[in-house]
Tab-separated table of C-alpha atoms and ligand atoms in Angstrom:
chain	number	residue	atom	x	y	z
A	1478	UNK	CA	8.576	-3.100	-40.667
A	1479	UNK	CA	11.269	-2.030	-38.218
A	1480	UNK	CA	13.306	-4.677	-36.447
A	1481	UNK	CA	10.974	-7.193	-34.756
A	1482	UNK	CA	12.784	-7.049	-31.427
A	1483	UNK	CA	12.393	-3.305	-31.058
A	1484	UNK	CA	8.593	-3.350	-31.405
A	1485	UNK	CA	6.383	-2.805	-28.388
A	1486	UNK	CA	4.208	-5.733	-27.327
A	1487	UNK	CA	1.109	-4.029	-28.728
A	1488	UNK	CA	2.808	-3.517	-32.123
A	1489	UNK	CA	4.099	-7.078	-32.133
A	1490	UNK	CA	0.673	-8.552	-31.382
A	1491	UNK	CA	-0.851	-6.465	-34.182
A	1492	UNK	CA	1.759	-7.666	-36.684
A	1493	UNK	CA	1.185	-11.293	-35.698
A	1494	UNK	CA	-2.600	-10.909	-35.882
A	1495	UNK	CA	-2.305	-9.196	-39.296
A	1496	UNK	CA	-0.160	-12.180	-40.386
A	1497	UNK	CA	2.754	-9.905	-41.269
A	1498	UNK	CA	5.033	-12.031	-39.099
A	1499	UNK	CA	4.727	-15.521	-37.696
A	1500	UNK	CA	5.356	-16.640	-34.149
A	1501	UNK	CA	8.345	-18.633	-35.398
A	1502	UNK	CA	9.943	-15.601	-37.090
A	1503	UNK	CA	9.357	-13.512	-33.991
A	1504	UNK	CA	10.714	-16.149	-31.634
A	1505	UNK	CA	13.772	-16.675	-33.848
A	1506	UNK	CA	14.501	-12.937	-33.839
A	1507	UNK	CA	14.510	-12.801	-30.031
A	1508	UNK	CA	16.586	-15.990	-29.770
A	1509	UNK	CA	19.209	-14.723	-32.238
A	1510	UNK	CA	19.485	-11.460	-30.351
A	1511	UNK	CA	19.674	-13.371	-27.071
A	1512	UNK	CA	22.567	-15.434	-28.413
A	1513	UNK	CA	24.453	-12.273	-29.330
A	1514	UNK	CA	23.794	-10.745	-25.915
A	1515	UNK	CA	25.277	-13.290	-23.528
A	1516	UNK	CA	27.633	-10.636	-22.078
A	1517	UNK	CA	24.626	-9.133	-20.301
A	1518	UNK	CA	24.187	-12.425	-18.378
A	1519	UNK	CA	20.413	-12.036	-18.287
A	1520	UNK	CA	19.511	-15.702	-18.697
A	1521	UNK	CA	19.920	-18.318	-16.002
A	1522	UNK	CA	18.168	-20.860	-18.234
A	1523	UNK	CA	17.689	-20.464	-21.978
A	1524	UNK	CA	14.774	-22.557	-23.196
A	1525	UNK	CA	15.270	-21.639	-26.854
A	1526	UNK	CA	14.649	-24.948	-28.637
A	1527	UNK	CA	11.413	-25.541	-26.727
A	1528	UNK	CA	10.388	-21.961	-27.502
A	1529	UNK	CA	10.907	-22.528	-31.236
A	1530	UNK	CA	8.957	-25.789	-31.153
A	1531	UNK	CA	6.065	-24.082	-29.357
A	1532	UNK	CA	6.148	-21.157	-31.792
A	1533	UNK	CA	5.979	-23.554	-34.740
A	1534	UNK	CA	3.067	-25.407	-33.258
A	1535	UNK	CA	1.291	-22.090	-32.649
A	1536	UNK	CA	1.777	-21.168	-36.322
A	1537	UNK	CA	0.356	-24.530	-37.434
A	1538	UNK	CA	-2.841	-23.921	-35.500
A	1539	UNK	CA	-2.927	-20.199	-34.749
A	1540	UNK	CA	-5.543	-18.638	-32.493
A	1541	UNK	CA	-5.609	-14.914	-33.086
A	1542	UNK	CA	-8.319	-14.333	-30.483
A	1543	UNK	CA	-5.705	-14.749	-27.785
A	1544	UNK	CA	-4.111	-11.648	-26.264
A	1545	UNK	CA	-0.508	-12.867	-26.668
A	1546	UNK	CA	-0.734	-14.956	-29.864
A	1547	UNK	CA	2.556	-16.829	-30.167
A	1548	UNK	CA	4.463	-13.996	-28.460
A	1549	UNK	CA	7.809	-15.149	-27.010
A	1550	UNK	CA	8.594	-13.994	-23.497
A	1551	UNK	CA	11.306	-14.525	-20.876
A	1552	UNK	CA	10.357	-14.400	-17.175
A	1553	UNK	CA	12.134	-13.859	-13.844
A	1554	UNK	CA	13.544	-17.081	-12.418
A	1555	UNK	CA	11.402	-16.723	-9.307
A	1556	UNK	CA	8.280	-18.059	-11.064
A	1557	UNK	CA	7.920	-21.833	-11.016
A	1558	UNK	CA	7.693	-23.181	-14.545
A	1559	UNK	CA	6.526	-26.751	-14.978
A	1560	UNK	CA	9.453	-28.891	-16.166
A	1561	UNK	CA	11.827	-25.918	-16.549
A	1562	UNK	CA	14.530	-25.336	-13.930
A	1563	UNK	CA	13.652	-22.603	-11.406
A	1564	UNK	CA	16.497	-21.382	-9.205
A	1565	UNK	CA	15.464	-18.062	-7.576
A	1566	UNK	CA	19.071	-17.070	-8.317
A	1567	UNK	CA	20.294	-19.458	-5.619
A	1568	UNK	CA	22.710	-22.372	-5.458
A	1569	UNK	CA	20.283	-24.101	-3.093
A	1570	UNK	CA	17.721	-24.416	-5.920
A	1571	UNK	CA	20.309	-24.982	-8.633
A	1572	UNK	CA	18.832	-28.382	-9.558
A	1573	UNK	CA	15.142	-27.691	-8.870
A	1574	UNK	CA	12.703	-28.561	-11.662
A	1575	UNK	CA	9.185	-27.685	-10.511
A	1576	UNK	CA	6.400	-30.170	-11.226
A	1577	UNK	CA	3.888	-27.319	-11.422
A	1578	UNK	CA	3.379	-23.850	-12.895
A	1579	UNK	CA	2.847	-20.523	-11.119
A	1580	UNK	CA	-0.617	-19.042	-11.662
A	1581	UNK	CA	0.775	-15.807	-13.109
A	1582	UNK	CA	2.874	-17.595	-15.754
A	1583	UNK	CA	0.011	-20.022	-16.457
A	1584	UNK	CA	-2.238	-17.014	-17.178
A	1585	UNK	CA	0.379	-15.785	-19.660
A	1586	UNK	CA	0.701	-19.135	-21.500
A	1587	UNK	CA	-3.116	-19.429	-21.566
A	1588	UNK	CA	-3.111	-16.289	-23.740
A	1589	UNK	CA	-0.752	-17.925	-26.257
A	1590	UNK	CA	2.701	-16.724	-25.154
A	1591	UNK	CA	5.787	-18.899	-25.462
A	1592	UNK	CA	8.520	-19.173	-22.786
A	1593	UNK	CA	11.988	-18.068	-23.999
A	1594	UNK	CA	13.784	-18.775	-20.732
A	1595	UNK	CA	14.324	-17.817	-17.121
A	1596	UNK	CA	15.890	-14.503	-16.194
A	1597	UNK	CA	18.590	-13.772	-13.658
A	1598	UNK	CA	17.662	-12.119	-10.359
A	1599	UNK	CA	19.065	-11.436	-6.922
A	1600	UNK	CA	19.159	-14.552	-4.745
A	1601	UNK	CA	15.611	-15.102	-3.428
A	1602	UNK	CA	14.898	-11.575	-4.713
A	1603	UNK	CA	17.031	-10.023	-1.968
A	1604	UNK	CA	18.947	-7.135	-3.436
A	1605	UNK	CA	18.815	-3.906	-5.405
A	1606	UNK	CA	21.501	-4.522	-8.019
A	1607	UNK	CA	21.307	-8.152	-9.158
A	1608	UNK	CA	24.728	-8.742	-7.597
A	1609	UNK	CA	23.577	-11.319	-5.027
A	1610	UNK	CA	22.685	-13.904	-7.689
A	1611	UNK	CA	24.580	-17.201	-7.513
A	1612	UNK	CA	24.692	-16.977	-11.314
A	1613	UNK	CA	26.704	-13.759	-11.407
A	1614	UNK	CA	25.748	-10.138	-11.823
A	1615	UNK	CA	23.710	-8.785	-14.714
A	1616	UNK	CA	24.999	-5.930	-16.858
A	1617	UNK	CA	22.731	-3.034	-17.678
A	1618	UNK	CA	22.326	-2.373	-21.401
A	1619	UNK	CA	22.509	1.343	-20.555
A	1620	UNK	CA	26.297	1.237	-20.028
A	1621	UNK	CA	29.033	-1.294	-19.400
A	1622	UNK	CA	29.751	-1.902	-15.721
A	1623	UNK	CA	26.425	-0.440	-14.572
A	1624	UNK	CA	23.907	-2.364	-12.444
A	1625	UNK	CA	20.432	-2.877	-13.959
A	1626	UNK	CA	18.872	-2.605	-10.487
A	1627	UNK	CA	17.348	-5.485	-8.596
A	1628	UNK	CA	16.066	-7.830	-7.727
A	1629	UNK	CA	14.359	-8.145	-11.140
A	1630	UNK	CA	17.609	-7.045	-12.824
A	1631	UNK	CA	17.641	-9.773	-15.475
A	1632	UNK	CA	14.070	-8.893	-16.406
A	1633	UNK	CA	14.801	-5.157	-16.696
A	1634	UNK	CA	18.021	-5.680	-18.622
A	1635	UNK	CA	16.464	-8.204	-21.044
A	1636	UNK	CA	13.556	-5.864	-21.687
A	1637	UNK	CA	15.625	-2.710	-22.225
A	1638	UNK	CA	18.031	-4.662	-24.472
A	1639	UNK	CA	15.138	-5.946	-26.641
A	1640	UNK	CA	15.674	-9.596	-25.706
A	1641	UNK	CA	12.021	-9.984	-24.709
A	1642	UNK	CA	9.086	-7.780	-25.787
A	1643	UNK	CA	7.658	-7.678	-22.275
A	1644	UNK	CA	8.358	-9.459	-19.001
A	1645	UNK	CA	7.325	-10.010	-15.412
A	1646	UNK	CA	9.106	-9.402	-12.147
A	1647	UNK	CA	8.268	-9.521	-8.467
A	1648	UNK	CA	8.300	-6.600	-6.052
A	1649	UNK	CA	8.683	-7.043	-2.292
A	1650	UNK	CA	10.214	-3.648	-1.577
A	1651	UNK	CA	10.828	-2.157	-5.019
A	1652	UNK	CA	12.202	-4.947	-7.180
A	1653	UNK	CA	10.038	-4.091	-10.187
A	1654	UNK	CA	10.018	-0.293	-9.923
A	1655	UNK	CA	13.688	0.295	-9.094
A	1656	UNK	CA	15.136	-1.774	-11.990
A	1657	UNK	CA	12.519	-0.248	-14.318
A	1658	UNK	CA	13.697	3.187	-13.213
A	1659	UNK	CA	17.386	2.240	-13.732
A	1660	UNK	CA	16.828	0.919	-17.258
A	1661	UNK	CA	14.376	3.428	-18.730
A	1662	UNK	CA	11.439	1.009	-18.724
A	1663	UNK	CA	7.965	0.836	-17.158
A	1664	UNK	CA	7.241	-1.352	-14.104
A	1665	UNK	CA	4.026	-1.850	-12.137
A	1666	UNK	CA	3.779	-3.238	-8.603
A	1667	UNK	CA	0.099	-4.212	-8.312
A	1668	UNK	CA	-2.032	-4.022	-5.160
A	1669	UNK	CA	-1.257	-6.848	-2.730
A	1670	UNK	CA	-3.782	-9.580	-3.541
A	1671	UNK	CA	-4.222	-8.574	-7.176
A	1672	UNK	CA	-1.842	-11.173	-8.690
A	1673	UNK	CA	-1.618	-14.685	-7.304
A	1674	UNK	CA	1.534	-15.616	-5.382
A	1675	UNK	CA	0.934	-19.317	-6.073
A	1676	UNK	CA	4.077	-20.883	-7.515
A	1677	UNK	CA	6.316	-17.866	-6.892
A	1678	UNK	CA	9.347	-18.651	-4.719
A	1679	UNK	CA	8.483	-16.817	-1.493
A	1680	UNK	CA	10.639	-14.066	-0.030
A	1681	UNK	CA	8.388	-12.087	2.363
A	1682	UNK	CA	4.846	-13.340	1.954
A	1683	UNK	CA	2.979	-10.263	3.231
A	1684	UNK	CA	4.859	-8.016	0.787
A	1685	UNK	CA	5.573	-10.061	-2.384
A	1686	UNK	CA	3.638	-9.200	-5.554
A	1687	UNK	CA	4.225	-10.129	-9.185
A	1688	UNK	CA	3.834	-7.444	-11.815
A	1689	UNK	CA	4.453	-6.446	-15.434
A	1690	UNK	CA	7.575	-4.749	-16.831
A	1691	UNK	CA	7.259	-3.215	-20.274
A	1692	UNK	CA	8.498	-0.706	-22.816
A	1693	UNK	CA	5.439	1.495	-22.444
A	1694	UNK	CA	2.342	2.006	-20.315
A	1695	UNK	CA	-0.075	0.464	-22.804
A	1696	UNK	CA	1.849	-2.824	-22.830
A	1697	UNK	CA	1.958	-2.711	-19.041
A	1698	UNK	CA	-1.843	-2.353	-18.861
A	1699	UNK	CA	-2.289	-5.265	-21.267
A	1700	UNK	CA	-0.059	-7.622	-19.293
A	1701	UNK	CA	-1.619	-6.571	-15.981
A	1702	UNK	CA	-5.092	-7.529	-17.219
A	1703	UNK	CA	-3.717	-10.949	-18.175
A	1704	UNK	CA	-1.809	-11.767	-14.999
A	1705	UNK	CA	-4.257	-10.358	-12.447
A	1706	UNK	CA	-6.844	-13.043	-11.657
A	1707	UNK	CA	-8.510	-14.289	-8.507
A	1708	UNK	CA	-6.888	-17.555	-7.443
A	1709	UNK	CA	-8.182	-19.864	-4.755
A	1710	UNK	CA	-4.734	-21.457	-4.544
A	1711	UNK	CA	-3.474	-18.253	-2.859
A	1712	UNK	CA	-5.246	-17.468	0.418
A	1713	UNK	CA	-4.342	-13.772	0.078
A	1714	UNK	CA	-5.717	-13.450	-3.459
A	1715	UNK	CA	-8.542	-10.901	-3.500
A	1716	UNK	CA	-11.748	-11.353	-5.471
A	1717	UNK	CA	-12.437	-7.834	-6.786
A	1718	UNK	CA	-13.723	-6.559	-10.119
A	1719	UNK	CA	-10.721	-6.433	-12.425
A	1720	UNK	CA	-10.765	-4.056	-15.381
A	1721	UNK	CA	-9.657	-4.687	-18.913
A	1722	UNK	CA	-6.913	-2.206	-18.139
A	1723	UNK	CA	-5.639	-1.750	-21.702
A	1724	UNK	CA	-9.117	-1.209	-23.167
A	1725	UNK	CA	-10.078	1.286	-20.493
A	1726	UNK	CA	-6.789	3.162	-20.698
A	1727	UNK	CA	-7.285	6.911	-21.203
A	1728	UNK	CA	-5.009	9.933	-21.139
A	1729	UNK	CA	-7.836	12.101	-19.863
A	1730	UNK	CA	-6.817	12.787	-16.282
A	1731	UNK	CA	-8.295	16.282	-16.079
A	1732	UNK	CA	-9.086	17.279	-12.529
A	1733	UNK	CA	-7.355	14.264	-10.946
A	1734	UNK	CA	-5.830	15.281	-7.643
A	1735	UNK	CA	-2.190	14.270	-7.312
A	1736	UNK	CA	-0.484	14.492	-3.922
A	1737	UNK	CA	3.144	15.530	-3.391
A	1738	UNK	CA	4.377	14.166	-0.037
A	1739	UNK	CA	6.826	16.544	1.623
A	1740	UNK	CA	8.561	13.731	3.525
A	1741	UNK	CA	9.936	12.287	0.273
A	1742	UNK	CA	12.293	15.255	0.058
A	1743	UNK	CA	14.997	13.330	1.891
A	1744	UNK	CA	18.318	14.674	3.188
A	1745	UNK	CA	21.118	14.475	0.691
A	1746	UNK	CA	18.825	13.794	-2.260
A	1747	UNK	CA	20.744	14.648	-5.456
A	1748	UNK	CA	19.611	17.815	-7.188
A	1749	UNK	CA	18.839	15.935	-10.396
A	1750	UNK	CA	16.226	13.843	-8.547
A	1751	UNK	CA	14.717	16.991	-7.055
A	1752	UNK	CA	14.646	18.554	-10.563
A	1753	UNK	CA	13.085	15.437	-12.061
A	1754	UNK	CA	10.335	15.537	-9.471
A	1755	UNK	CA	9.690	19.254	-10.137
A	1756	UNK	CA	9.495	18.534	-13.860
A	1757	UNK	CA	7.148	15.622	-13.145
A	1758	UNK	CA	4.827	17.944	-11.244
A	1759	UNK	CA	4.788	20.301	-14.269
A	1760	UNK	CA	3.994	17.399	-16.631
A	1761	UNK	CA	1.133	16.315	-14.370
A	1762	UNK	CA	-0.253	19.875	-14.388
A	1763	UNK	CA	0.075	20.022	-18.184
A	1764	UNK	CA	-2.092	16.902	-18.313
A	1765	UNK	CA	-4.800	18.738	-16.368
A	1766	UNK	CA	-4.120	17.224	-12.946
A	1767	UNK	CA	-4.432	19.299	-9.783
A	1768	UNK	CA	-1.400	19.255	-7.492
A	1769	UNK	CA	-1.992	19.011	-3.742
A	1770	UNK	CA	0.744	19.162	-1.063
A	1771	UNK	CA	0.327	16.264	1.359
A	1772	UNK	CA	2.080	14.737	4.342
A	1773	UNK	CA	2.936	11.074	5.006
A	1774	UNK	CA	4.436	11.623	8.468
A	1775	UNK	CA	5.750	8.112	9.141
A	1776	UNK	CA	7.722	7.809	5.886
A	1777	UNK	CA	11.004	7.948	7.790
A	1778	UNK	CA	10.193	4.699	9.559
A	1779	UNK	CA	9.349	2.726	6.428
A	1780	UNK	CA	12.840	1.494	5.644
A	1781	UNK	CA	13.691	0.251	9.172
A	1782	UNK	CA	10.226	-1.321	9.402
A	1783	UNK	CA	10.716	-3.094	6.082
A	1784	UNK	CA	14.141	-4.381	7.125
A	1785	UNK	CA	12.544	-6.040	10.157
A	1786	UNK	CA	9.365	-7.409	8.569
A	1787	UNK	CA	10.975	-8.680	5.333
A	1788	UNK	CA	13.882	-10.601	6.945
A	1789	UNK	CA	11.500	-12.018	9.605
A	1790	UNK	CA	9.229	-13.479	6.942
A	1791	UNK	CA	12.215	-14.539	4.836
A	1792	UNK	CA	13.828	-16.442	7.712
A	1793	UNK	CA	10.585	-18.338	8.162
A	1794	UNK	CA	10.032	-18.983	4.421
A	1795	UNK	CA	13.611	-20.132	3.897
A	1796	UNK	CA	13.452	-22.708	6.701
A	1797	UNK	CA	12.154	-25.205	4.125
A	1798	UNK	CA	15.521	-25.391	2.330
A	1799	UNK	CA	17.183	-28.031	4.424
A	1800	UNK	CA	18.643	-30.404	1.849
A	1801	UNK	CA	15.974	-33.018	2.568
A	1802	UNK	CA	12.968	-32.306	0.387
A	1803	UNK	CA	14.498	-30.711	-2.701
A	1804	UNK	CA	17.376	-28.620	-3.968
A	1805	UNK	CA	21.073	-28.722	-3.184
A	1806	UNK	CA	22.313	-31.056	-0.421
A	1807	UNK	CA	25.746	-31.142	1.131
A	1808	UNK	CA	27.178	-34.253	2.761
A	1809	UNK	CA	27.203	-34.258	6.556
A	1810	UNK	CA	28.280	-36.595	9.300
A	1811	UNK	CA	24.791	-36.657	10.762
A	1812	UNK	CA	21.444	-34.952	10.125
A	1813	UNK	CA	22.269	-31.686	11.942
A	1814	UNK	CA	25.654	-31.465	10.257
A	1815	UNK	CA	23.994	-32.024	6.860
A	1816	UNK	CA	21.475	-29.217	7.561
A	1817	UNK	CA	24.213	-26.827	8.597
A	1818	UNK	CA	26.510	-27.545	5.676
A	1819	UNK	CA	23.657	-27.458	3.153
A	1820	UNK	CA	22.467	-24.071	4.352
A	1821	UNK	CA	25.930	-22.522	4.739
A	1822	UNK	CA	27.028	-23.655	1.297
A	1823	UNK	CA	23.662	-23.275	-0.438
A	1824	UNK	CA	22.779	-19.715	0.605
A	1825	UNK	CA	24.847	-16.660	-0.327
A	1826	UNK	CA	26.023	-13.949	2.085
A	1827	UNK	CA	23.071	-11.564	1.723
A	1828	UNK	CA	20.514	-14.345	2.239
A	1829	UNK	CA	22.393	-15.539	5.333
A	1830	UNK	CA	22.454	-11.978	6.669
A	1831	UNK	CA	18.659	-11.733	6.281
A	1832	UNK	CA	18.079	-15.146	7.894
A	1833	UNK	CA	20.143	-14.029	10.886
A	1834	UNK	CA	18.346	-10.685	11.222
A	1835	UNK	CA	14.976	-12.359	10.767
A	1836	UNK	CA	15.667	-15.090	13.290
A	1837	UNK	CA	16.895	-12.510	15.781
A	1838	UNK	CA	13.839	-10.214	15.535
A	1839	UNK	CA	11.502	-13.208	15.868
A	1840	UNK	CA	13.307	-14.783	18.793
A	1841	UNK	CA	11.625	-14.855	22.190
A	1842	UNK	CA	12.543	-11.792	24.185
A	1843	UNK	CA	13.061	-9.673	21.049
A	1844	UNK	CA	9.797	-10.438	19.249
A	1845	UNK	CA	7.838	-7.671	21.033
A	1846	UNK	CA	10.635	-5.136	20.813
A	1847	UNK	CA	11.266	-5.575	17.085
A	1848	UNK	CA	8.748	-7.600	15.134
A	1849	UNK	CA	5.595	-6.540	16.969
A	1850	UNK	CA	6.757	-2.917	17.043
A	1851	UNK	CA	7.461	-3.041	13.303
A	1852	UNK	CA	3.940	-4.371	12.663
A	1853	UNK	CA	2.499	-1.445	14.629
A	1854	UNK	CA	4.575	1.070	12.683
A	1855	UNK	CA	3.499	-0.638	9.473
A	1856	UNK	CA	-0.095	0.128	10.414
A	1857	UNK	CA	0.794	3.796	11.005
A	1858	UNK	CA	2.375	3.957	7.542
A	1859	UNK	CA	-0.789	2.472	6.041
A	1860	UNK	CA	-2.908	4.985	7.998
A	1861	UNK	CA	-0.856	7.866	6.529
A	1862	UNK	CA	-1.814	6.733	3.031
A	1863	UNK	CA	-5.488	6.289	4.043
A	1864	UNK	CA	-5.519	9.876	5.346
A	1865	UNK	CA	-3.835	11.198	2.194
A	1866	UNK	CA	-6.307	9.411	-0.064
A	1867	UNK	CA	-9.148	11.345	1.545
A	1868	UNK	CA	-7.684	14.354	-0.284
A	1869	UNK	CA	-6.023	12.984	-3.421
A	1870	UNK	CA	-6.492	10.324	-6.122
A	1871	UNK	CA	-2.821	9.408	-6.471
A	1872	UNK	CA	0.650	10.360	-5.235
A	1873	UNK	CA	3.691	11.366	-7.302
A	1874	UNK	CA	7.281	10.780	-6.113
A	1875	UNK	CA	10.658	9.905	-7.623
A	1876	UNK	CA	11.093	6.117	-7.995
A	1877	UNK	CA	14.612	6.000	-6.584
A	1878	UNK	CA	16.938	8.385	-4.744
A	1879	UNK	CA	19.608	8.088	-7.483
A	1880	UNK	CA	20.283	6.761	-10.972
A	1881	UNK	CA	21.941	3.363	-11.531
A	1882	UNK	CA	25.330	2.897	-9.861
A	1883	UNK	CA	28.405	0.922	-10.821
A	1884	UNK	CA	28.738	-2.811	-10.282
A	1885	UNK	CA	30.629	-3.327	-7.003
A	1886	UNK	CA	30.054	0.235	-5.777
A	1887	UNK	CA	27.726	-0.688	-2.913
A	1888	UNK	CA	28.338	-4.396	-2.365
A	1889	UNK	CA	30.303	-3.887	0.848
A	1890	UNK	CA	27.860	-1.402	2.308
A	1891	UNK	CA	24.462	-3.066	2.883
A	1892	UNK	CA	22.946	0.056	4.454
A	1893	UNK	CA	23.711	2.222	1.432
A	1894	UNK	CA	22.295	-0.595	-0.742
A	1895	UNK	CA	19.127	-0.692	1.399
A	1896	UNK	CA	18.690	3.092	0.992
A	1897	UNK	CA	17.845	2.465	-2.659
A	1898	UNK	CA	14.413	1.315	-1.520
A	1899	UNK	CA	13.532	4.413	0.420
A	1900	UNK	CA	10.765	5.570	-1.971
A	1901	UNK	CA	9.445	2.128	-2.871
A	1902	UNK	CA	9.102	0.180	0.408
A	1903	UNK	CA	6.301	2.290	1.981
A	1904	UNK	CA	4.077	1.154	-0.908
A	1905	UNK	CA	4.669	-2.547	-0.191
A	1906	UNK	CA	4.155	-2.062	3.539
A	1907	UNK	CA	0.777	-0.458	2.783
A	1908	UNK	CA	-0.114	-3.046	0.098
A	1909	UNK	CA	-0.774	-0.344	-2.529
A	1910	UNK	CA	-0.228	-0.313	-6.303
A	1911	UNK	CA	2.508	1.874	-7.820
A	1912	UNK	CA	4.025	2.314	-11.251
A	1913	UNK	CA	7.435	3.646	-12.292
A	1914	UNK	CA	7.756	5.392	-15.649
A	1915	UNK	CA	10.928	6.739	-17.242
A	1916	UNK	CA	10.962	10.517	-16.977
A	1917	UNK	CA	14.456	11.830	-17.643
A	1918	UNK	CA	18.188	11.207	-17.337
A	1919	UNK	CA	20.931	12.249	-14.927
A	1920	UNK	CA	24.114	14.154	-15.880
A	1921	UNK	CA	25.668	10.951	-17.227
A	1922	UNK	CA	22.639	10.180	-19.346
A	1923	UNK	CA	21.373	7.343	-17.100
A	1924	UNK	CA	17.570	6.974	-16.864
A	1925	UNK	CA	15.528	8.233	-13.914
A	1926	UNK	CA	11.961	7.223	-13.078
A	1927	UNK	CA	8.914	8.792	-11.495
A	1928	UNK	CA	6.597	6.755	-9.299
A	1929	UNK	CA	2.809	7.114	-9.222
A	1930	UNK	CA	1.209	5.488	-6.171
A	1931	UNK	CA	-2.500	4.641	-6.184
A	1932	UNK	CA	-5.300	3.604	-3.867
A	1933	UNK	CA	-5.690	-0.123	-3.287
A	1934	UNK	CA	-7.135	-1.884	-6.376
A	1935	UNK	CA	-7.071	1.374	-8.351
A	1936	UNK	CA	-4.524	0.195	-10.937
A	1937	UNK	CA	-6.589	1.738	-13.740
A	1938	UNK	CA	-6.182	5.223	-12.305
A	1939	UNK	CA	-2.380	5.089	-11.964
A	1940	UNK	CA	-2.073	3.475	-15.398
A	1941	UNK	CA	-4.122	6.363	-16.837
A	1942	UNK	CA	-1.992	8.993	-15.101
A	1943	UNK	CA	1.166	7.214	-16.263
A	1944	UNK	CA	-0.237	7.001	-19.807
A	1945	UNK	CA	-1.009	10.718	-19.911
A	1946	UNK	CA	2.363	11.697	-18.450
A	1947	UNK	CA	4.266	9.313	-20.730
A	1948	UNK	CA	2.831	11.177	-23.721
A	1949	UNK	CA	4.042	14.531	-22.362
A	1950	UNK	CA	7.456	13.229	-21.279
A	1951	UNK	CA	8.099	11.332	-24.557
A	1952	UNK	CA	11.186	9.635	-23.131
A	1953	UNK	CA	13.474	7.817	-25.565
A	1954	UNK	CA	15.810	5.184	-24.158
A	1955	UNK	CA	19.316	5.535	-25.594
A	1956	UNK	CA	20.869	2.100	-25.962
A	1957	UNK	CA	24.277	1.841	-27.653
A	1958	UNK	CA	24.315	-1.975	-28.008
A	1959	UNK	CA	27.845	-2.089	-26.592
A	1960	UNK	CA	27.416	-5.755	-25.572
A	1961	UNK	CA	26.390	-7.236	-28.945
A	1962	UNK	CA	28.720	-9.953	-30.195
B	963	LIG	N1	15.840	-4.294	-2.521
B	963	LIG	C1	14.864	-4.790	-1.600
B	963	LIG	C2	15.423	-5.918	-0.785
B	963	LIG	O1	16.543	-6.295	-1.005
B	963	LIG	C3	13.619	-5.183	-2.338
B	963	LIG	C4	13.709	-6.498	-2.965
B	963	LIG	C5	12.440	-6.911	-3.652
B	963	LIG	O2	11.557	-6.103	-3.868
B	963	LIG	N2	12.371	-8.191	-3.949
B	963	LIG	O3	14.760	-6.426	0.080
């Protein structure tokens, strides 16, 4: 058998079920590799000794009917884990140990998986490069000094570096798809309402969704069927018929109509992204899909709309961190002084910027001009997709307007950082599912992804298209292991 850590989830599960490897052996392999990989800075909290104990107890009483039998897995530090520190990448939650478990992670443990630890992310998931984390930036395994993308940067880096066989992230404006694209991995942002938000540290509640990140589409389908459940603890959870996505996965997409939106050809888009998209269209045709030119006329407004709606909701969600109920507290001369010091010292610069923008657009006098207007534009963006889906079954675009950039390159220029999300945010605003799959490399050899956007609750269809295209693309991630100690 090849090295345990380089197996896909599906291969790993098969080996465990065939009793070729135990959960303990598997867990040990990922822990040992994790210990040699600290230069990537992917872990905020390593939970290695608990992981080993759980793996051993699984081996003593194995249950091979489970979908993740004794499989070790690290998760983004935005998911509350009962008894294990959960920071959201922030100083303000630096000492927070949740007394409860998020529904998504609970679903994963119910299938037999074992928690390896909590993965680094941008502070409160605000960022596109994992540089806003209080716990330092994450290195991409692709090359030294390169960002892994964000905000699920720790998740993407850990996955691409074989420190976890599969993982989960959250996506408010692209935080699963963009880091997947930057690291040559697969990432799915499910339909809003498909995965429970219960126990996930909130950023922008009308946009946040949890989703799987994996080495291939099959693994992605398997994890999606595990994490997507109706949950009455989340008032926006939707009770729809969920497929067994991995069982129903097919590469037969003959006759599927795939739309190419002309508005995604943005000014100044690098030629290599344009070429990748053209190649993607050819791959889709080779798979038997029919290409249809479409228009999503309000695409241009998606980014400004997102950067009003998301900070508005964030400023409201983050009001709870006041040093009283939980988390970091600074000393103050009186209550107001304590609030002010706690929040100025506890939140980083990007989070403070969003709180200020959000508070401004929600303030009386500006509410109608900004927030209400943004909500109206959001509806127009959603209507564009509804119109398009009268003609097509799915939409194909690049995942990001560029490949990964260098650490520090965009930190002083928030607008250029925000532009990273240009192809991903419309999907969140419309509540749709979308998957990013690796499809090529740029001139430097850095991975580039293609995004397939689906109709609401039609995850199976985009997984199938991704599965068929993945076969044609046959992308191989080149990892040099430069960080191994
Ligand atoms: N990069 C975007 C932002 O900073 C998206 C983040 C996310 O999806 N969590 O808001």
